[in-house]
N, CA, C and O atoms as a DFTB+ gen file, in Angstrom:
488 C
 N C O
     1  1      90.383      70.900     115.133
     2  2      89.814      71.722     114.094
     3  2      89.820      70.924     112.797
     4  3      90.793      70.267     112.429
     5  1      88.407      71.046     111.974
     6  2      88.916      69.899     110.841
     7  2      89.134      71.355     109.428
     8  3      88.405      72.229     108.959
     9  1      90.127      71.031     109.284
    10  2      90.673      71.849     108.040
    11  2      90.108      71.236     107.063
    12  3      90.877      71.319     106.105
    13  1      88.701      70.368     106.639
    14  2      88.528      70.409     105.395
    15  2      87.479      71.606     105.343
    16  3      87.479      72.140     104.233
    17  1      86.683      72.108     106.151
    18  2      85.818      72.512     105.725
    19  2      86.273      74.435     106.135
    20  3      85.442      75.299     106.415
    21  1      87.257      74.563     106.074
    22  2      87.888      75.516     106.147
    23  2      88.490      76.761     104.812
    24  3      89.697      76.626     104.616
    25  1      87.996      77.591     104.161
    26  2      87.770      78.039     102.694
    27  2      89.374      77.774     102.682
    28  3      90.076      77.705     103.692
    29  1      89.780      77.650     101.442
    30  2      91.217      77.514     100.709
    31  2      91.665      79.069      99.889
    32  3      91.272      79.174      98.728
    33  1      92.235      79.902     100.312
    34  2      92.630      81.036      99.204
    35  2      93.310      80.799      98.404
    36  3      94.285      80.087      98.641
    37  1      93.086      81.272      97.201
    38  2      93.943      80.782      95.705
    39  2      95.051      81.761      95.702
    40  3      96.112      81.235      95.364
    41  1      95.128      82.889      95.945
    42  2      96.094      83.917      95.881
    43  2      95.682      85.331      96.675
    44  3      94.843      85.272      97.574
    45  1      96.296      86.593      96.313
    46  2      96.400      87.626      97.540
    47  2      95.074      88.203      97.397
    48  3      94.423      88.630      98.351
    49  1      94.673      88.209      96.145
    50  2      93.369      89.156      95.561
    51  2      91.894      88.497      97.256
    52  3      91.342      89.043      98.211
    53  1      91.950      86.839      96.514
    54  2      90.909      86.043      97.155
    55  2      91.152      86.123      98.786
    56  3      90.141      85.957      99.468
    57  1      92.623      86.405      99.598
    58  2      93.106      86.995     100.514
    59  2      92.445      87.973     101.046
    60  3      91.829      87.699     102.076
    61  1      92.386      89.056     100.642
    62  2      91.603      90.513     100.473
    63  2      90.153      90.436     101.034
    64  3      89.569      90.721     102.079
    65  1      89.816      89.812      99.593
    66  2      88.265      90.148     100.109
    67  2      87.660      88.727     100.506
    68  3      86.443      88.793     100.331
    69  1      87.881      87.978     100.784
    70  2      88.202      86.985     102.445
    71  2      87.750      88.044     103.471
    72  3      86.567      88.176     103.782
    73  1      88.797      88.827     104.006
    74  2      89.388      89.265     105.046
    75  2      88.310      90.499     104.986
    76  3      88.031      90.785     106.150
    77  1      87.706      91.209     104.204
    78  2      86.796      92.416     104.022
    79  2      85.360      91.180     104.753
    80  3      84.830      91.525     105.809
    81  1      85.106      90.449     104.378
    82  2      83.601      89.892     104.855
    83  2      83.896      88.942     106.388
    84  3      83.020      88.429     107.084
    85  1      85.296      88.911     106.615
    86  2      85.096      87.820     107.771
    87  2      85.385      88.701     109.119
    88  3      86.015      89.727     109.379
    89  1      84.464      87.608     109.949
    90  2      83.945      88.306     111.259
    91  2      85.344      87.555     112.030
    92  3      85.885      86.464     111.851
    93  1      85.631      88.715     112.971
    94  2      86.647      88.254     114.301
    95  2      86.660      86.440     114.575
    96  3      85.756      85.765     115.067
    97  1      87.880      86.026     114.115
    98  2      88.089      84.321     114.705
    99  2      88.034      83.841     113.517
   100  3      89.000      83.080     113.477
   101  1      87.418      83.799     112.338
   102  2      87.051      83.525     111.150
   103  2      88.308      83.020     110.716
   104  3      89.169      83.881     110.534
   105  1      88.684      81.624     110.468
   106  2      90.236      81.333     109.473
   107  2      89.725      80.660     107.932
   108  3      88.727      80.406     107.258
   109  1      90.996      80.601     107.946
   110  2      91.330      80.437     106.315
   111  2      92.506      79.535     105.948
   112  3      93.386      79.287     106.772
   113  1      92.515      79.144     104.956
   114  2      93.967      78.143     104.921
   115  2      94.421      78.805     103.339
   116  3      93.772      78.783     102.293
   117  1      96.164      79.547     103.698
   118  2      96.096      80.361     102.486
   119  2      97.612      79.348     101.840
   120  3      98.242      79.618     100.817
   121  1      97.884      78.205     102.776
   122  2      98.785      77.216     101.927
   123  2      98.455      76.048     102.657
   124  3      97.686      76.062     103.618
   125  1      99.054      74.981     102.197
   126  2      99.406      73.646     102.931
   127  2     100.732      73.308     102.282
   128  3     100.973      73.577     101.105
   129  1     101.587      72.703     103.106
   130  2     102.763      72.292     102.430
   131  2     103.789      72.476     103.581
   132  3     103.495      72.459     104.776
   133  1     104.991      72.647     103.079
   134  2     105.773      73.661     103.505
   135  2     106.379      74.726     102.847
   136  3     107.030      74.625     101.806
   137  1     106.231      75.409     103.260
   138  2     105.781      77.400     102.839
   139  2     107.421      77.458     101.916
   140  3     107.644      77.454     100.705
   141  1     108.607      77.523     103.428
   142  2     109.579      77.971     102.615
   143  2     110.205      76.871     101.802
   144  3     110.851      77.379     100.886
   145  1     110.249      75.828     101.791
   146  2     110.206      74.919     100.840
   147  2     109.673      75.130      99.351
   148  3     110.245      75.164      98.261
   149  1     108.351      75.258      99.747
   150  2     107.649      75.385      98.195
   151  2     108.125      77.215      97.966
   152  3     107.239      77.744      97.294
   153  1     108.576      77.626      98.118
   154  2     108.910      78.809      97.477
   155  2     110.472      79.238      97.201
   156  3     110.881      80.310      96.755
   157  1     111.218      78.084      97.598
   158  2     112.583      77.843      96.939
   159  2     112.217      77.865      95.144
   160  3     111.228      77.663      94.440
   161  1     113.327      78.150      94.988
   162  2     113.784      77.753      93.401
   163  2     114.199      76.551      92.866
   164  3     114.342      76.321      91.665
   165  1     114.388      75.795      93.772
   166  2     115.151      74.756      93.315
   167  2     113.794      73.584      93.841
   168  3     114.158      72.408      93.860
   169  1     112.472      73.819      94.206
   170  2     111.369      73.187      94.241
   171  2     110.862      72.489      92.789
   172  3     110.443      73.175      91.856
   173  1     110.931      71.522      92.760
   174  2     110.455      70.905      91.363
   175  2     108.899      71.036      91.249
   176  3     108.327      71.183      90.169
   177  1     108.163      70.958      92.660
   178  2     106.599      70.202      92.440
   179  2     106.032      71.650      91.642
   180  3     105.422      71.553      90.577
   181  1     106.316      73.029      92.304
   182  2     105.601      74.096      91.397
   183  2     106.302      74.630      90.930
   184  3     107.492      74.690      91.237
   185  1     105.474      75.454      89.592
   186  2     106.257      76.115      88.346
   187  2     106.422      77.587      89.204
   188  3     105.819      78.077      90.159
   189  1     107.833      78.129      88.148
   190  2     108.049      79.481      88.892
   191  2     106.820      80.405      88.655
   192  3     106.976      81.512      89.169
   193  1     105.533      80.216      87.950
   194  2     104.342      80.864      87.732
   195  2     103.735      80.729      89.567
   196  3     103.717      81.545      90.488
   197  1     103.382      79.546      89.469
   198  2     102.700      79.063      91.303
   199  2     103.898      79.429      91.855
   200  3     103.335      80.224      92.607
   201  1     105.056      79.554      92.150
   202  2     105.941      80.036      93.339
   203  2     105.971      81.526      93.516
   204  3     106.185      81.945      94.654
   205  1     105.733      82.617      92.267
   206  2     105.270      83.858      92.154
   207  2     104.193      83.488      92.937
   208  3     104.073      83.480      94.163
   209  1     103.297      83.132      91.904
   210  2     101.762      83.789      93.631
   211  2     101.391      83.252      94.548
   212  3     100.262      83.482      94.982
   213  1     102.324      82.258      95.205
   214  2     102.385      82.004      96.669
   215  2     103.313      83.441      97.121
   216  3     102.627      84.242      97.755
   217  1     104.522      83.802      96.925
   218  2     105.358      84.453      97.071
   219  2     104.172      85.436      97.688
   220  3     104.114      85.682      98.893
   221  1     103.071      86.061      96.553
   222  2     102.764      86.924      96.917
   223  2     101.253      87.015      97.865
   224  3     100.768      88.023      98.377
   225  1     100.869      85.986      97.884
   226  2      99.978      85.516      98.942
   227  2     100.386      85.369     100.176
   228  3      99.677      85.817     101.077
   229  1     101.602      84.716     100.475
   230  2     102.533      84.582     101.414
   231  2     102.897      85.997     101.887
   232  3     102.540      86.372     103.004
   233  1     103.660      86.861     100.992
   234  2     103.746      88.486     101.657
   235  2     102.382      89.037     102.087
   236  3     102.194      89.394     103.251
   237  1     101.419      89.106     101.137
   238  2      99.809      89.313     101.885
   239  2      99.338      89.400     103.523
   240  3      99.027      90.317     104.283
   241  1      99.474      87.784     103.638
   242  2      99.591      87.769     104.709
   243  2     100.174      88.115     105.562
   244  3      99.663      88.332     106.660
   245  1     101.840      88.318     105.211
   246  2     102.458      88.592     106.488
   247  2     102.310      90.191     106.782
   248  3     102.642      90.576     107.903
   249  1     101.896      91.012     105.963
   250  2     101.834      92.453     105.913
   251  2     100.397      92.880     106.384
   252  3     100.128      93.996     106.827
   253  1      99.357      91.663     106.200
   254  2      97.877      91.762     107.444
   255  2      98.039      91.640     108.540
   256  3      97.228      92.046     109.372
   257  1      99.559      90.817     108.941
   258  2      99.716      90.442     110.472
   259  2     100.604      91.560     111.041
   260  3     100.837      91.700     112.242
   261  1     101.017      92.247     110.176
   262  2     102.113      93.189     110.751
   263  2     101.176      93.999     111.322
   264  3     101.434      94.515     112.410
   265  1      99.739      94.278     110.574
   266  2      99.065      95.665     110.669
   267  2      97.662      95.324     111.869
   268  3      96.707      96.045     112.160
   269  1      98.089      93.736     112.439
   270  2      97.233      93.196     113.211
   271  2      95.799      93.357     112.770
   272  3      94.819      93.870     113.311
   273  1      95.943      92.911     111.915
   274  2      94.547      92.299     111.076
   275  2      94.017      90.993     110.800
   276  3      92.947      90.606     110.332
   277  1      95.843      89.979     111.534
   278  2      95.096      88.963     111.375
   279  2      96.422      88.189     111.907
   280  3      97.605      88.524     111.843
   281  1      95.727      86.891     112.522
   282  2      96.680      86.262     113.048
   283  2      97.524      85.108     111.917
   284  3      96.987      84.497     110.992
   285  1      98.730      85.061     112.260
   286  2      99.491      83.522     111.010
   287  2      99.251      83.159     112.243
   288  3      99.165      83.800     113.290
   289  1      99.095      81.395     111.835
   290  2      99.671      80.288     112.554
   291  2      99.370      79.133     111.512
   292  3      98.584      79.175     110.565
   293  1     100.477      77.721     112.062
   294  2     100.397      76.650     111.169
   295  2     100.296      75.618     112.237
   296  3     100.869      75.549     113.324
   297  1      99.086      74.520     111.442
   298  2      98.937      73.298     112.083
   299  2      99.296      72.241     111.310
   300  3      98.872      72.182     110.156
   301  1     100.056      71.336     111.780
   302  2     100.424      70.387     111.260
   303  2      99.762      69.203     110.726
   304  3      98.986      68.671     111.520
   305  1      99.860      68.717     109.705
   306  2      99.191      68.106     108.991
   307  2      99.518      66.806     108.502
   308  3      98.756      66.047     107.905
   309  1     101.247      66.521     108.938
   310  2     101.534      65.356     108.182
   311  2     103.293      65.561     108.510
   312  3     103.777      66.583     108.996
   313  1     103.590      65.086     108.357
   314  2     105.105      64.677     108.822
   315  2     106.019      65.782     107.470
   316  3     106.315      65.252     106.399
   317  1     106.306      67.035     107.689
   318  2     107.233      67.626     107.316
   319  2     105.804      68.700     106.475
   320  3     106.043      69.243     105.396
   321  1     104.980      68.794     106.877
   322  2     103.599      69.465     106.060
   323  2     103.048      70.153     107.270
   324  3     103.078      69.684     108.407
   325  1     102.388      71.660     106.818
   326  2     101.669      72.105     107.562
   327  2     100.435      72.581     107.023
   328  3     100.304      72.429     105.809
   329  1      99.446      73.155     107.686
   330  2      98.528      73.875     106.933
   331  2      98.899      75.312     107.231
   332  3      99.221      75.420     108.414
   333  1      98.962      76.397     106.597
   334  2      98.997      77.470     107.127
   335  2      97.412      78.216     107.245
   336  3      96.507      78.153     106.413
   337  1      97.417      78.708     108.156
   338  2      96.205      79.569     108.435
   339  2      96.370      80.721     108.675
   340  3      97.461      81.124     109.081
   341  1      95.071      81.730     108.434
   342  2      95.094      83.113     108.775
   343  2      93.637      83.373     108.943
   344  3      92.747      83.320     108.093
   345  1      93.554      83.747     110.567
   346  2      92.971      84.271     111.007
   347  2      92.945      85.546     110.941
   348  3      93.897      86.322     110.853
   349  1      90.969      85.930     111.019
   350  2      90.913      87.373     111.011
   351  2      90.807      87.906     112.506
   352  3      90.276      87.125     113.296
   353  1      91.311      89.326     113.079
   354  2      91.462      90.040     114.260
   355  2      90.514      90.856     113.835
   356  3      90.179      91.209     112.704
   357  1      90.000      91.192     115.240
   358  2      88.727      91.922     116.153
   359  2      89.468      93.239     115.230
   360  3      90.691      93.380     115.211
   361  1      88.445      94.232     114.422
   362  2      88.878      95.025     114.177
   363  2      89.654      96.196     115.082
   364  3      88.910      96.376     116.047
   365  1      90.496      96.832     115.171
   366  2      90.782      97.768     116.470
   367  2      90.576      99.139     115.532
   368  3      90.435      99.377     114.332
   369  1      90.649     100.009     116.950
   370  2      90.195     101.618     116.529
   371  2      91.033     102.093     115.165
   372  3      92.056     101.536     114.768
   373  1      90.510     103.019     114.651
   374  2      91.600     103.214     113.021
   375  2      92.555     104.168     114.062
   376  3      92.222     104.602     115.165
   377  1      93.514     104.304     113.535
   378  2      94.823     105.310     114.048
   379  2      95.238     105.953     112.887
   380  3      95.373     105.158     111.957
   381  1      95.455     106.954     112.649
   382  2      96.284     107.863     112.034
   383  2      97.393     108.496     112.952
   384  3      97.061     108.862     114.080
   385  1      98.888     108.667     112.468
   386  2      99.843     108.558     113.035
   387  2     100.121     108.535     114.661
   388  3     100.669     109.306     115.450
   389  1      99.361     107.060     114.770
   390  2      99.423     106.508     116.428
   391  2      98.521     107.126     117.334
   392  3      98.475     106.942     118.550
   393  1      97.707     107.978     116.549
   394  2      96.128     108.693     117.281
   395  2      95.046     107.843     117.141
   396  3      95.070     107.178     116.106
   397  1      94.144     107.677     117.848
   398  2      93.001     106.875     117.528
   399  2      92.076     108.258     116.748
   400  3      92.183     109.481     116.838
   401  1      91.320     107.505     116.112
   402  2      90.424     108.190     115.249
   403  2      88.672     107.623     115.010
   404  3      88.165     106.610     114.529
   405  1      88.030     109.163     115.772
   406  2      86.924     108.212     115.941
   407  2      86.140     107.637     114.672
   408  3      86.188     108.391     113.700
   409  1      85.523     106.609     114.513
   410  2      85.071     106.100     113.473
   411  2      83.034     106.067     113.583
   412  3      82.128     106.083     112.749
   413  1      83.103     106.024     114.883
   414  2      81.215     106.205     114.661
   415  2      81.433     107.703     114.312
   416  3      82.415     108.445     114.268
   417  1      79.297     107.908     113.943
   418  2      79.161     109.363     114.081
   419  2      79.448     110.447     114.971
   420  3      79.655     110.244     116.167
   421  1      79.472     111.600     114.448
   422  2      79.995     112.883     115.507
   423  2      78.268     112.620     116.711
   424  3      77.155     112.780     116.211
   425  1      78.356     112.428     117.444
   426  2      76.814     112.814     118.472
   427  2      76.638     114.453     117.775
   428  3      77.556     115.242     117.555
   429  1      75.252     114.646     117.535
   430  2      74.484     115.951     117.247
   431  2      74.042     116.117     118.238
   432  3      74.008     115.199     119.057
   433  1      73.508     117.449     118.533
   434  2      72.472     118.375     120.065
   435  2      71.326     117.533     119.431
   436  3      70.931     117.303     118.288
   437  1      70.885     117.089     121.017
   438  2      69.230     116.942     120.573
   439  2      68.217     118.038     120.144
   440  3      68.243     119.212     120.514
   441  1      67.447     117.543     119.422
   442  2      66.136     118.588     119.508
   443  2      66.217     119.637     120.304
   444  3      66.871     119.281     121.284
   445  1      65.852     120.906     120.419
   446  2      65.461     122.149     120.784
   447  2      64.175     122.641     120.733
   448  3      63.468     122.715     119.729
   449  1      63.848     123.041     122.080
   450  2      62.244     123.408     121.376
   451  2      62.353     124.189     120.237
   452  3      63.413     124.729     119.919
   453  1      61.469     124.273     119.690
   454  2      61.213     125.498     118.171
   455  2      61.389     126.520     119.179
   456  3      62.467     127.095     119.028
   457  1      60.619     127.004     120.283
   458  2      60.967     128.755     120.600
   459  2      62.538     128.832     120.740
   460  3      63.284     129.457     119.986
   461  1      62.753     128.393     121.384
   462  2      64.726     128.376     121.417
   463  2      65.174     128.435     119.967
   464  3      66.391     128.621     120.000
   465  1      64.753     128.362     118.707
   466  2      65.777     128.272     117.566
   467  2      64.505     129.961     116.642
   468  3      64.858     130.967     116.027
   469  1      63.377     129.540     116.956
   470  2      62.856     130.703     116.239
   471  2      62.832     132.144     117.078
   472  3      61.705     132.640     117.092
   473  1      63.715     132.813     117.689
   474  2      63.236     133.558     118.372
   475  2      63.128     134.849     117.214
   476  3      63.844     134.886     116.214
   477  1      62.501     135.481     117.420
   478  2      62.608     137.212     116.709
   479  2      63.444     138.016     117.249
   480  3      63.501     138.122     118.474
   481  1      64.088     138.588     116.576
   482  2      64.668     140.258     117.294
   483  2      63.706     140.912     117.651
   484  3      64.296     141.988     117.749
   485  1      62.836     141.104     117.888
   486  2      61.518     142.147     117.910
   487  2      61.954     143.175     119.327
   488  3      61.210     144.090     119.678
């Protein structure tokens, strides 16, 4: 897979609506590095400004994968470096408390002749 031509997310927002336009299989690379590394405190290369919104790009993701919306995985990139990716999942049925819920239209009765709906009392 060549990860250059693969979109880069800047933070959770660009995360989002990513994930609203992309079709099933569709990835993304929402770090490169190493994740828990660069989100230590004691990381010199980023300011605690960039370790906040990885932090929260990083939770993003993991709370799309909880809700199976999307797959994590990391490919390696370099000797102690990964890319992280996030794939988008095949949408599944909506559920409300563990019920599926239908999401197309209700089916309507077909057509009726007119005498069947106009009849008279007469």
């Amino acid at each position: 897979m060549r990860l250059a031509i693969l979109r880069r997310l800047a933070d959770a927002n660009a995360l989002t609506d990513w994930l609203v336009d992309a079709a099933p299989g569709a990835r993304a690379i929402y770090h490169e590095g190493h994740l828990a590394g660069d989100l230590s405190p004691f990381n010199r290369t980023l300011s605690s400004e960039q370790r906040s919104e990885l932090a929260m790009l990083a939770s993003a993701a993991w709370r799309l994968c909880e809700r199976d919306l999307v797959h994590l995985v990391q490919q390696r990139i370099a000797a102690g470096a990964c890319a992280y990716l996030v794939i988008a999942r095949p949408r599944a049925a909506l559920r409300i408390h563990g019920v599926p819920v239908r999401t197309s239209p209700i089916p309507v009765a077909r057509d009726t002749p007119s005498s069947s709906l106009n009849r008279s009392c007469a």
